């Protein structure tokens, strides 16, 4: 089993968790989509956030349920699309929340793009070199399966906690709260926005 196997399962698990959080809390993703220029009627924004979440979760789960070059390739394409979305969001509003992990959202950064592209490279690399099956890992015995599972889950947990940890150490430069959805409220006359 290659080192890419664990990284593939980690990136798939992160996408499953990210998608699940969008299903539960669709508005941060919907806000990010609107900020990036994806315009939908107001009622469709929560549905769009949930649909994106379902698509992400299904893409990540497919790597586990159907380990095949197609599922790994699709995972890679999803991460390339997410990197492109982050770039578009940065161009529109560098302080906007990315919407990646529900309410634990951070501004889109270069690191965000690099991580998405690294995940895409892992997925596309395994699509060409061979997609690992979780059952094969389990067949290697507890001495391999248990540490492997712990490392994948620990890695995914760290990735999922990163936005919260970064938000805790990042100084807040905003004086105004981010609205629940839609345009920012107008300030006093003559105020810069």
XYZ file of N, CA and C in Angstrom:
579
model
N 0.850 -1.174 0.000
C 0.000 0.000 0.000
C 0.898 1.239 0.000
N 0.579 2.195 -0.846
C 1.415 3.388 -0.983
C 1.016 4.457 0.023
N 1.919 5.430 0.168
C 1.611 6.570 1.040
C 0.429 7.357 0.502
N 0.245 7.316 -0.826
C -0.894 8.028 -1.414
C -2.223 7.471 -0.928
N -2.243 6.188 -0.538
C -3.499 5.574 -0.086
C -4.060 6.319 1.119
N -3.216 6.533 2.119
C -3.680 7.237 3.310
C -4.080 8.671 3.002
N -3.296 9.329 2.151
C -3.633 10.707 1.786
C -4.936 10.769 0.996
N -5.168 9.781 0.134
C -6.425 9.753 -0.613
C -7.602 9.599 0.337
N -7.498 8.672 1.273
C -8.606 8.469 2.210
C -8.799 9.682 3.111
N -7.704 10.344 3.473
C -7.814 11.564 4.278
C -8.548 12.653 3.498
N -8.157 12.884 2.244
C -8.809 13.938 1.458
C -10.273 13.604 1.196
N -10.568 12.320 1.003
C -11.967 11.916 0.803
C -12.771 12.142 2.079
N -12.193 11.790 3.227
C -12.887 11.960 4.504
C -13.134 13.440 4.804
N -12.159 14.289 4.488
C -12.337 15.733 4.698
C -13.504 16.246 3.848
N -13.600 15.775 2.600
C -14.689 16.233 1.733
C -16.045 15.727 2.241
N -16.080 14.514 2.790
C -17.317 13.993 3.378
C -17.745 14.873 4.550
N -16.800 15.168 5.438
C -17.121 15.985 6.613
C -17.515 17.403 6.215
N -16.801 17.982 5.262
C -17.131 19.321 4.789
C -18.535 19.347 4.181
N -18.823 18.343 3.364
C -20.149 18.264 2.757
C -21.245 18.099 3.787
N -21.001 17.262 4.785
C -22.010 17.049 5.837
C -22.281 18.349 6.592
N -21.233 19.128 6.848
C -21.439 20.398 7.545
C -22.236 21.381 6.689
N -22.057 21.331 5.373
C -22.846 22.203 4.492
C -24.312 21.784 4.467
N -24.566 20.501 4.579
C -25.958 20.029 4.617
C -26.632 20.553 5.879
N -25.920 20.506 7.000
C -26.479 20.955 8.278
C -26.541 22.479 8.351
N -25.500 23.157 7.881
C -25.418 24.622 7.919
C -25.127 25.140 6.515
N -26.142 25.272 5.667
C -25.899 25.647 4.272
C -25.623 27.131 4.035
N -26.009 27.994 4.965
C -25.897 29.433 4.697
C -24.470 29.956 4.535
N -23.472 29.485 5.303
C -22.113 29.986 5.030
C -21.654 29.665 3.604
N -21.955 28.486 3.115
C -21.587 28.138 1.736
C -22.394 28.968 0.745
N -23.667 29.172 1.038
C -24.511 29.976 0.157
C -24.018 31.415 0.105
N -23.601 31.948 1.261
C -23.054 33.303 1.316
C -21.785 33.402 0.484
N -20.920 32.395 0.616
C -19.663 32.391 -0.149
C -19.951 32.310 -1.647
N -20.931 31.493 -2.041
C -21.279 31.391 -3.464
C -21.783 32.729 -3.993
N -22.636 33.395 -3.209
C -23.159 34.690 -3.639
C -22.033 35.716 -3.751
N -21.121 35.708 -2.788
C -19.987 36.637 -2.821
C -19.102 36.378 -4.031
N -18.943 35.103 -4.393
C -18.099 34.742 -5.538
C -18.766 35.052 -6.871
N -20.042 35.444 -6.831
C -20.722 35.828 -8.072
C -21.736 34.826 -8.582
N -21.994 33.771 -7.825
C -23.014 32.793 -8.217
C -24.350 33.313 -7.704
N -25.125 33.864 -8.590
C -26.386 34.513 -8.214
C -27.559 33.559 -8.411
N -28.357 33.425 -7.373
C -29.568 32.605 -7.387
C -30.687 33.375 -6.695
N -31.929 33.045 -6.985
C -33.015 33.645 -6.212
C -32.842 33.309 -4.724
N -33.249 34.230 -3.870
C -33.054 34.113 -2.424
C -33.421 32.779 -1.812
N -34.555 32.217 -2.198
C -35.000 30.953 -1.608
C -34.101 29.781 -1.983
N -33.370 29.911 -3.088
C -32.555 28.799 -3.552
C -31.171 28.741 -2.901
N -30.771 29.795 -2.199
C -29.438 29.795 -1.607
C -29.235 28.663 -0.595
N -30.126 28.459 0.374
C -29.924 27.327 1.289
C -29.930 25.990 0.547
N -30.795 25.867 -0.447
C -30.842 24.632 -1.233
C -29.529 24.429 -1.983
N -28.960 25.493 -2.524
C -27.680 25.392 -3.238
C -26.566 24.970 -2.285
N -26.547 25.534 -1.081
C -25.544 25.143 -0.084
C -25.671 23.679 0.291
N -26.901 23.220 0.507
C -27.130 21.808 0.852
C -26.789 20.889 -0.319
N -27.151 21.302 -1.535
C -26.856 20.484 -2.714
C -25.349 20.343 -2.901
N -24.633 21.437 -2.724
C -23.174 21.378 -2.792
C -22.647 20.409 -1.736
N -23.179 20.504 -0.528
C -22.752 19.606 0.548
C -23.025 18.149 0.231
N -24.187 17.866 -0.300
C -24.512 16.487 -0.674
C -23.566 15.983 -1.762
N -23.266 16.836 -2.734
C -22.341 16.455 -3.800
C -20.951 16.169 -3.268
N -20.484 17.018 -2.353
C -19.162 16.802 -1.755
C -19.129 15.499 -0.971
N -20.137 15.284 -0.131
C -20.182 14.068 0.683
C -20.237 12.821 -0.203
N -21.053 12.867 -1.236
C -21.169 11.714 -2.141
C -19.850 11.458 -2.868
N -19.162 12.519 -3.263
C -17.875 12.367 -3.950
C -16.853 11.712 -3.027
N -16.775 12.173 -1.799
C -15.839 11.570 -0.845
C -16.194 10.131 -0.511
N -17.476 9.856 -0.315
C -17.905 8.493 0.003
C -17.667 7.531 -1.151
N -17.743 8.024 -2.374
C -17.529 7.161 -3.540
C -16.129 6.558 -3.531
N -15.156 7.295 -3.008
C -13.785 6.775 -2.940
C -13.735 5.547 -2.032
N -14.532 5.557 -0.964
C -14.563 4.418 -0.050
C -15.458 3.295 -0.587
N -16.615 3.659 -1.126
C -17.592 2.659 -1.577
C -17.214 2.021 -2.908
N -16.610 2.778 -3.799
C -16.262 2.280 -5.136
C -14.842 2.716 -5.483
N -13.835 2.094 -4.845
C -12.458 2.497 -5.124
C -12.081 2.169 -6.567
N -12.052 3.190 -7.360
C -11.850 3.034 -8.795
C -11.177 4.308 -9.308
N -10.446 4.234 -10.411
C -9.849 5.463 -10.954
C -10.875 6.568 -11.226
N -12.101 6.194 -11.561
C -13.131 7.210 -11.822
C -13.493 7.962 -10.540
N -13.668 7.243 -9.416
C -14.020 7.932 -8.167
C -12.865 8.804 -7.687
N -11.630 8.324 -7.818
C -10.477 9.141 -7.421
C -10.324 10.337 -8.354
N -10.544 10.125 -9.641
C -10.470 11.233 -10.595
C -11.519 12.291 -10.323
N -12.723 11.839 -10.003
C -13.805 12.779 -9.687
C -13.472 13.570 -8.427
N -12.870 12.912 -7.431
C -12.442 13.607 -6.219
C -11.411 14.682 -6.571
N -10.478 14.329 -7.446
C -9.474 15.306 -7.879
C -10.097 16.494 -8.584
N -11.045 16.226 -9.449
C -11.737 17.313 -10.166
C -12.492 18.202 -9.177
N -13.102 17.581 -8.170
C -13.828 18.363 -7.158
C -12.883 19.313 -6.434
N -11.705 18.836 -6.082
C -10.748 19.708 -5.391
C -10.198 20.806 -6.299
N -10.017 20.514 -7.575
C -9.602 21.562 -8.519
C -10.691 22.638 -8.590
N -11.955 22.201 -8.652
C -13.074 23.146 -8.690
C -13.117 23.986 -7.413
N -12.874 23.363 -6.268
C -12.869 24.105 -5.004
C -11.729 25.131 -4.985
N -10.574 24.765 -5.508
C -9.460 25.722 -5.582
C -9.836 26.902 -6.477
N -10.468 26.612 -7.612
C -10.918 27.679 -8.505
C -11.940 28.579 -7.840
N -12.834 27.978 -7.058
C -13.836 28.761 -6.330
C -13.153 29.691 -5.328
N -12.157 29.191 -4.608
C -11.458 30.019 -3.621
C -10.762 31.190 -4.311
N -10.166 30.935 -5.468
C -9.519 32.022 -6.223
C -10.561 33.070 -6.616
N -11.709 32.628 -7.127
C -12.773 33.568 -7.515
C -13.278 34.355 -6.308
N -13.433 33.680 -5.183
C -13.903 34.343 -3.964
C -12.884 35.374 -3.496
N -11.597 35.036 -3.547
C -10.546 35.985 -3.142
C -10.563 37.239 -3.997
N -10.822 37.069 -5.291
C -10.848 38.231 -6.184
C -12.015 39.152 -5.860
N -13.117 38.588 -5.424
C -14.303 39.389 -5.122
C -14.231 40.037 -3.747
N -13.806 39.243 -2.736
C -13.777 39.748 -1.359
C -12.796 38.897 -0.558
N -11.599 39.402 -0.358
C -10.551 38.644 0.330
C -10.858 38.403 1.799
N -11.858 39.098 2.347
C -12.234 38.912 3.752
C -13.482 38.052 3.921
N -14.074 37.614 2.829
C -15.299 36.814 2.913
C -14.997 35.452 3.516
N -15.986 34.883 4.161
C -15.847 33.523 4.660
C -15.912 32.545 3.500
N -15.106 31.493 3.554
C -15.060 30.530 2.448
C -16.265 29.600 2.436
N -16.907 29.385 3.573
C -18.069 28.503 3.629
C -17.717 27.028 3.597
N -16.448 26.702 3.700
C -16.014 25.303 3.547
C -16.527 24.378 4.642
N -16.461 24.818 5.873
C -16.812 23.948 6.993
C -17.932 24.540 7.830
N -19.001 24.950 7.194
C -20.138 25.489 7.931
C -19.782 26.805 8.589
N -20.158 26.945 9.849
C -19.953 28.200 10.558
C -18.471 28.476 10.820
N -17.634 27.425 10.860
C -16.197 27.608 11.063
C -15.559 27.947 9.723
N -15.811 29.144 9.256
C -15.367 29.582 7.946
C -14.255 30.605 8.106
N -13.282 30.560 7.200
C -12.190 31.518 7.250
C -12.091 32.237 5.913
N -11.406 33.360 5.879
C -11.199 34.034 4.594
C -10.402 33.149 3.637
N -10.632 33.276 2.357
C -9.911 32.464 1.380
C -8.458 32.926 1.272
N -7.542 32.012 1.455
C -6.125 32.355 1.436
C -5.386 31.543 0.375
N -4.142 31.922 0.144
C -3.298 31.159 -0.776
C -3.098 29.737 -0.243
N -2.947 29.601 1.063
C -2.790 28.270 1.661
C -3.998 27.397 1.348
N -5.166 27.996 1.361
C -6.415 27.299 1.036
C -6.326 26.719 -0.378
N -5.897 27.533 -1.316
C -5.775 27.108 -2.712
C -4.724 26.000 -2.831
N -3.595 26.176 -2.163
C -2.512 25.185 -2.228
C -2.983 23.845 -1.662
N -3.692 23.864 -0.538
C -4.195 22.613 0.048
C -5.201 21.928 -0.875
N -6.084 22.719 -1.486
C -7.041 22.121 -2.430
C -6.324 21.496 -3.619
N -5.310 22.181 -4.131
C -4.566 21.646 -5.271
C -3.726 20.432 -4.874
N -3.209 20.415 -3.651
C -2.473 19.243 -3.164
C -3.410 18.040 -3.050
N -4.618 18.279 -2.530
C -5.607 17.196 -2.435
C -5.978 16.696 -3.828
N -6.106 17.612 -4.776
C -6.409 17.218 -6.156
C -5.276 16.374 -6.725
N -4.029 16.765 -6.459
C -2.881 16.008 -6.962
C -2.852 14.598 -6.379
N -3.164 14.467 -5.103
C -3.220 13.143 -4.466
C -4.286 12.289 -5.142
N -5.482 12.847 -5.297
C -6.583 12.081 -5.889
C -6.288 11.701 -7.331
N -5.805 12.652 -8.109
C -5.500 12.360 -9.514
C -4.308 11.405 -9.629
N -3.353 11.535 -8.717
C -2.215 10.611 -8.713
C -2.646 9.180 -8.453
N -3.539 8.996 -7.490
C -4.013 7.630 -7.211
C -4.909 7.120 -8.330
N -5.560 8.006 -9.050
C -6.376 7.563 -10.180
C -5.496 6.910 -11.238
N -4.247 7.371 -11.344
C -3.331 6.824 -12.342
C -2.473 5.678 -11.806
N -2.204 5.669 -10.487
C -1.312 4.646 -9.937
C -2.048 3.490 -9.283
N -3.321 3.631 -9.058
C -4.103 2.573 -8.425
C -4.811 3.088 -7.189
N -6.096 2.875 -7.163
C -6.921 3.374 -6.062
C -6.994 2.296 -4.982
N -6.588 2.636 -3.761
C -6.602 1.647 -2.688
C -8.018 1.355 -2.200
N -8.194 0.145 -1.775
C -9.471 -0.281 -1.212
C -9.299 -0.369 0.304
N -10.214 0.184 1.058
C -10.135 0.141 2.514
C -10.118 -1.308 2.989
N -10.815 -2.192 2.294
C -10.840 -3.610 2.667
C -9.432 -4.202 2.605
N -8.633 -3.774 1.614
C -7.253 -4.253 1.520
C -6.442 -3.827 2.737
N -6.699 -2.632 3.230
C -6.007 -2.158 4.424
C -6.397 -3.023 5.616
N -7.675 -3.322 5.741
C -8.149 -4.156 6.849
C -7.591 -5.573 6.757
N -7.420 -6.074 5.545
C -6.882 -7.423 5.345
C -5.424 -7.537 5.773
N -4.720 -6.419 5.897
C -3.318 -6.456 6.306
C -3.159 -6.659 7.800
N -4.263 -6.733 8.533
C -4.221 -7.006 9.963
C -4.300 -5.751 10.801
N -4.545 -5.967 12.086
C -4.744 -4.861 13.023
C -3.495 -4.005 13.165
N -2.307 -4.599 12.994
C -1.067 -3.843 13.125
C -0.920 -2.756 12.077
N -1.575 -2.922 10.942
C -1.553 -1.917 9.886
C -2.855 -1.118 9.882
N -3.976 -1.814 10.015
C -5.287 -1.175 9.881
C -5.563 -0.143 10.971
N -5.235 -0.470 12.215
C -5.547 0.444 13.321
C -4.720 1.731 13.214
N -3.387 1.650 13.071
C -2.638 2.916 12.925
C -3.049 3.701 11.678
N -3.323 2.980 10.601
C -3.753 3.633 9.362
C -5.041 4.421 9.596
N -6.030 3.784 10.193
C -7.312 4.444 10.465
C -7.130 5.623 11.416
N -6.314 5.432 12.449
C -6.081 6.525 13.402
C -5.416 7.717 12.731
N -4.426 7.463 11.878
C -3.744 8.560 11.196
C -4.671 9.280 10.216
N -5.501 8.542 9.492
C -6.439 9.170 8.554
C -7.447 10.022 9.313
N -8.019 9.469 10.381
C -9.020 10.213 11.160
C -8.374 11.406 11.857
N -7.174 11.230 12.422
C -6.476 12.345 13.071
C -6.166 13.445 12.060
N -5.671 13.068 10.888
C -5.372 14.053 9.853
C -6.607 14.815 9.418
N -7.701 14.100 9.206
C -8.952 14.756 8.803
C -9.455 15.671 9.912
N -9.337 15.247 11.155
C -9.774 16.073 12.282
C -8.969 17.366 12.347
N -7.658 17.262 12.152
C -6.824 18.471 12.165
C -7.200 19.425 11.037
N -7.475 18.882 9.865
C -7.882 19.735 8.739
C -9.211 20.411 9.054
N -10.132 19.657 9.647
C -11.444 20.222 9.958
C -11.380 21.254 11.079
N -10.451 21.091 12.001
C -10.315 22.055 13.097
C -9.505 23.282 12.702
N -8.774 23.199 11.620
C -7.903 24.306 11.204
C -8.637 25.642 11.092
N -9.830 25.712 10.457
C -10.491 27.024 10.375
C -10.811 27.615 11.743
N -11.238 26.785 12.675
C -11.559 27.273 14.012
C -10.293 27.748 14.719
N -9.228 26.978 14.587
C -7.972 27.367 15.221
C -7.408 28.642 14.607
N -7.473 28.757 13.285
C -6.982 29.964 12.622
C -7.813 31.183 13.008
N -9.131 30.995 13.110
C -10.001 32.115 13.498
C -9.690 32.566 14.926
N -9.292 31.632 15.777
C -9.001 31.974 17.169
C -7.717 32.794 17.288
N -6.749 32.548 16.409
C -5.484 33.279 16.510
C -5.418 34.468 15.567
N -6.329 34.548 14.614
C -6.334 35.641 13.642
C -6.992 36.866 14.256
N -6.323 37.997 14.234
C -6.964 39.203 14.758
C -8.154 39.587 13.877
N -9.216 39.984 14.521
C -10.397 40.387 13.763
C -10.255 41.843 13.388
N -10.350 42.118 12.093
C -10.212 43.483 11.611
C -11.551 44.117 11.285
N -12.614 43.366 11.452
C -13.936 43.888 11.098
C -14.613 44.510 12.297
N -15.155 45.670 12.088
C -15.912 46.315 13.149
C -17.384 45.964 13.030
N -17.822 45.617 11.808
C -19.231 45.307 11.602
C -19.418 43.798 11.524
N -20.524 43.291 12.106
C -20.781 41.866 12.012
C -21.184 41.503 10.583
N -20.888 40.273 10.202
C -21.275 39.791 8.879
C -22.767 39.485 8.916
N -23.539 39.994 7.965
C -24.972 39.743 7.990
C -25.269 38.265 7.744
N -26.446 37.822 8.176
C -26.841 36.423 8.020
C -26.846 36.032 6.551
N -27.296 36.902 5.688
C -27.266 36.642 4.254
C -27.636 37.912 3.530
N -27.107 38.074 2.345
C -27.469 39.226 1.532
C -26.466 40.340 1.655
N -26.823 41.509 1.159
C -25.882 42.629 1.159
C -25.620 43.134 2.570
N -24.487 43.761 2.713
C -24.147 44.340 4.016
C -25.047 45.544 4.281
N -25.422 45.741 5.521
C -26.264 46.897 5.831
C -25.505 48.196 5.580
N -26.236 49.213 5.170
C -25.645 50.519 4.902
C -25.215 51.157 6.205
N -24.063 51.799 6.177
C -23.556 52.488 7.337
C -24.136 53.900 7.396
N -23.654 54.704 8.302
C -24.125 56.080 8.368
C -23.747 56.827 7.087
N -24.502 57.882 6.760
C -24.212 58.621 5.539
C -22.746 59.076 5.525
N -22.117 58.892 4.370
C -20.735 59.312 4.197
C -19.707 58.301 4.676
N -20.158 57.186 5.277
C -19.210 56.177 5.759
C -18.637 55.390 4.595
N -17.372 55.051 4.686
C -16.747 54.227 3.660
C -17.098 52.764 3.912
N -17.357 52.063 2.803
C -17.681 50.634 2.937
C -16.773 49.833 2.081
